[in-house]
Structures are given as C-alpha cells and as structure tokens.
PDB file of C-alpha atoms in Angstrom:
ATOM      1  CA  MET A 392      79.754 123.863  57.045  1.00  0.00           C
ATOM      2  CA  SER A 393      81.914 120.879  58.897  1.00  0.00           C
ATOM      3  CA  LYS A 394      84.771 121.220  61.141  1.00  0.00           C
ATOM      4  CA  PRO A 395      87.690 120.776  59.517  1.00  0.00           C
ATOM      5  CA  SER A 396      89.773 117.518  61.360  1.00  0.00           C
ATOM      6  CA  ALA A 397      92.824 117.320  63.249  1.00  0.00           C
ATOM      7  CA  LYS A 398      93.380 113.407  62.941  1.00  0.00           C
ATOM      8  CA  LEU A 399      94.516 113.796  59.329  1.00  0.00           C
ATOM      9  CA  PRO A 400      97.700 116.279  59.761  1.00  0.00           C
ATOM     10  CA  LEU A 401      98.564 114.603  63.407  1.00  0.00           C
ATOM     11  CA  LEU A 402      98.799 111.859  61.618  1.00  0.00           C
ATOM     12  CA  ILE A 403     101.469 113.073  59.280  1.00  0.00           C
ATOM     13  CA  SER A 404     103.160 115.233  61.949  1.00  0.00           C
ATOM     14  CA  LEU A 405     103.669 111.764  63.530  1.00  0.00           C
ATOM     15  CA  GLY A 406     104.867 110.236  60.290  1.00  0.00           C
ATOM     16  CA  LEU A 407     107.489 112.246  59.264  1.00  0.00           C
ATOM     17  CA  VAL A 408     109.165 112.304  63.220  1.00  0.00           C
ATOM     18  CA  ILE A 409     109.287 108.543  61.851  1.00  0.00           C
ATOM     19  CA  LEU A 410     110.631 108.843  59.310  1.00  0.00           C
ATOM     20  CA  GLY A 411     113.204 111.716  60.825  1.00  0.00           C
ATOM     21  CA  LEU A 412     114.161 108.775  63.636  1.00  0.00           C
ATOM     22  CA  ILE A 413     114.763 106.534  60.536  1.00  0.00           C
ATOM     23  CA  LEU A 414     117.602 108.089  58.294  1.00  0.00           C
ATOM     24  CA  GLY A 415     119.095 109.923  61.433  1.00  0.00           C
ATOM     25  CA  ALA A 416     119.468 105.711  62.627  1.00  0.00           C
ATOM     26  CA  THR A 417     120.619 104.629  59.126  1.00  0.00           C
ATOM     27  CA  GLY A 418     121.751 107.316  57.827  1.00  0.00           C
ATOM     28  CA  GLY A 419     125.139 108.134  58.128  1.00  0.00           C
ATOM     29  CA  PHE A 420     125.037 109.681  61.909  1.00  0.00           C
ATOM     30  CA  ALA A 421     126.194 113.510  61.263  1.00  0.00           C
ATOM     31  CA  SER A 422     124.607 113.228  58.034  1.00  0.00           C
ATOM     32  CA  GLY A 423     121.682 111.210  58.992  1.00  0.00           C
ATOM     33  CA  SER A 424     121.264 112.388  61.952  1.00  0.00           C
ATOM     34  CA  ILE A 425     120.957 115.946  59.921  1.00  0.00           C
ATOM     35  CA  LEU A 426     119.028 115.106  57.961  1.00  0.00           C
ATOM     36  CA  GLY A 427     116.510 113.472  59.589  1.00  0.00           C
ATOM     37  CA  GLY A 428     116.316 116.496  62.726  1.00  0.00           C
ATOM     38  CA  ILE A 429     114.795 118.723  60.193  1.00  0.00           C
ATOM     39  CA  ILE A 430     112.708 116.280  58.744  1.00  0.00           C
ATOM     40  CA  ALA A 431     111.429 115.548  61.724  1.00  0.00           C
ATOM     41  CA  GLY A 432     110.703 118.652  62.925  1.00  0.00           C
ATOM     42  CA  ALA A 433     109.246 119.642  60.010  1.00  0.00           C
ATOM     43  CA  GLY A 434     105.594 117.684  61.944  1.00  0.00           C
ATOM     44  CA  VAL A 435     105.525 120.709  63.026  1.00  0.00           C
ATOM     45  CA  ILE A 436     103.477 122.408  60.076  1.00  0.00           C
ATOM     46  CA  PRO A 437     100.707 119.507  60.068  1.00  0.00           C
ATOM     47  CA  ALA A 438     101.346 119.622  63.537  1.00  0.00           C
ATOM     48  CA  ALA A 439      99.743 123.028  63.623  1.00  0.00           C
ATOM     49  CA  TRP A 440      97.332 122.931  61.762  1.00  0.00           C
ATOM     50  CA  GLY A 441      95.327 120.137  63.509  1.00  0.00           C
ATOM     51  CA  ALA A 442      96.354 122.618  66.260  1.00  0.00           C
ATOM     52  CA  TRP A 443      94.148 125.069  64.278  1.00  0.00           C
ATOM     53  CA  ALA A 444      91.171 122.106  63.393  1.00  0.00           C
ATOM     54  CA  GLY A 445      91.754 121.316  67.123  1.00  0.00           C
ATOM     55  CA  MET A 446      91.270 125.569  67.572  1.00  0.00           C
ATOM     56  CA  GLN A 447      88.393 125.770  65.072  1.00  0.00           C
ATOM     57  CA  GLY A 448      86.035 121.988  66.273  1.00  0.00           C
ATOM     58  CA  GLU A 449      86.391 123.585  69.485  1.00  0.00           C
ATOM     59  CA  THR A 450      87.245 120.462  70.783  1.00  0.00           C
ATOM     60  CA  GLN A 451      90.200 119.692  73.972  1.00  0.00           C
ATOM     61  CA  ALA A 452      90.824 116.436  72.838  1.00  0.00           C
ATOM     62  CA  GLY A 453      92.427 116.976  69.135  1.00  0.00           C
ATOM     63  CA  LEU A 454      94.048 119.846  70.605  1.00  0.00           C
ATOM     64  CA  ALA A 455      96.490 118.205  73.222  1.00  0.00           C
ATOM     65  CA  GLY A 456      97.586 116.160  70.383  1.00  0.00           C
ATOM     66  CA  ALA A 457      98.398 118.553  68.115  1.00  0.00           C
ATOM     67  CA  ILE A 458     100.248 120.398  70.985  1.00  0.00           C
ATOM     68  CA  SER A 459     101.665 117.008  71.768  1.00  0.00           C
ATOM     69  CA  MET A 460     102.689 116.550  68.367  1.00  0.00           C
ATOM     70  CA  VAL A 461     104.258 120.076  68.102  1.00  0.00           C
ATOM     71  CA  LEU A 462     106.417 119.424  71.596  1.00  0.00           C
ATOM     72  CA  LEU A 463     107.604 116.283  69.645  1.00  0.00           C
ATOM     73  CA  SER A 464     108.797 117.627  66.692  1.00  0.00           C
ATOM     74  CA  LEU A 465     110.161 119.974  67.918  1.00  0.00           C
ATOM     75  CA  GLY A 466     112.237 117.468  70.148  1.00  0.00           C
ATOM     76  CA  ALA A 467     113.244 115.515  68.333  1.00  0.00           C
ATOM     77  CA  GLY A 468     114.417 116.913  65.606  1.00  0.00           C
ATOM     78  CA  GLY A 469     115.830 118.990  68.134  1.00  0.00           C
ATOM     79  CA  LEU A 470     117.310 116.053  69.335  1.00  0.00           C
ATOM     80  CA  LEU A 471     118.417 114.373  66.086  1.00  0.00           C
ATOM     81  CA  ILE A 472     120.408 117.653  64.725  1.00  0.00           C
ATOM     82  CA  VAL A 473     121.891 118.361  68.259  1.00  0.00           C
ATOM     83  CA  LEU A 474     123.559 114.948  68.028  1.00  0.00           C
ATOM     84  CA  GLY A 475     124.897 116.079  63.946  1.00  0.00           C
ATOM     85  CA  ILE A 476     126.029 118.465  64.826  1.00  0.00           C
ATOM     86  CA  ILE A 477     128.454 117.058  68.362  1.00  0.00           C
ATOM     87  CA  ASP A 478     129.142 114.495  65.591  1.00  0.00           C
ATOM     88  CA  TRP A 479     130.338 116.223  62.702  1.00  0.00           C
ATOM     89  CA  ILE A 480     132.785 118.467  65.880  1.00  0.00           C
ATOM     90  CA  ARG A 481     134.176 114.694  66.380  1.00  0.00           C
TER      91      ARG A 481
END
C-alpha cells in the first residue's frame, strides 16, 4: 500500500493563505480582512491533513512543512481577523 503524500495538501494550504492575504489587502479593510482571515485560517485544514500524511509517510520534511503551514495559516488568519476587528471598531 502506498503512503500518502504531504505535498498537495501543503500547496492547497499555501494557496488558501495567499488567497486570504489578497482578499484582506484588496477587499476593503474590515470586511475584506475578516473574510481573508477566515480563508487564510481555513488553510489549517489541509495543513493538518498534510501533517497526518507526513506522519504516515514517516518523513520529517513533510511533517515539518505541515507544521510550518499550520502556524502560517493560523498567524495570517488571526492577524487579518484582528486587523479587521480593529478597523471595524474604529
């Protein structure tokens, strides 16, 4: 039985983070940042799948990349949401 690859989920996660950042930058401050933050934060889901695939494949590179993408997704998503809420309050 072949072991799952962590590459595709990591690329999907990176794509969601980039899409979230683009939406946060171009979609207006409050609404765009919050929507972009949600989309960027959703990158955690494929990154977590990539972490599972990295564990199944017993590769440290796949697991390290997945953990990095989890942190990047949470950081970018959280930052965009906080900036959107701050702008919404002002």
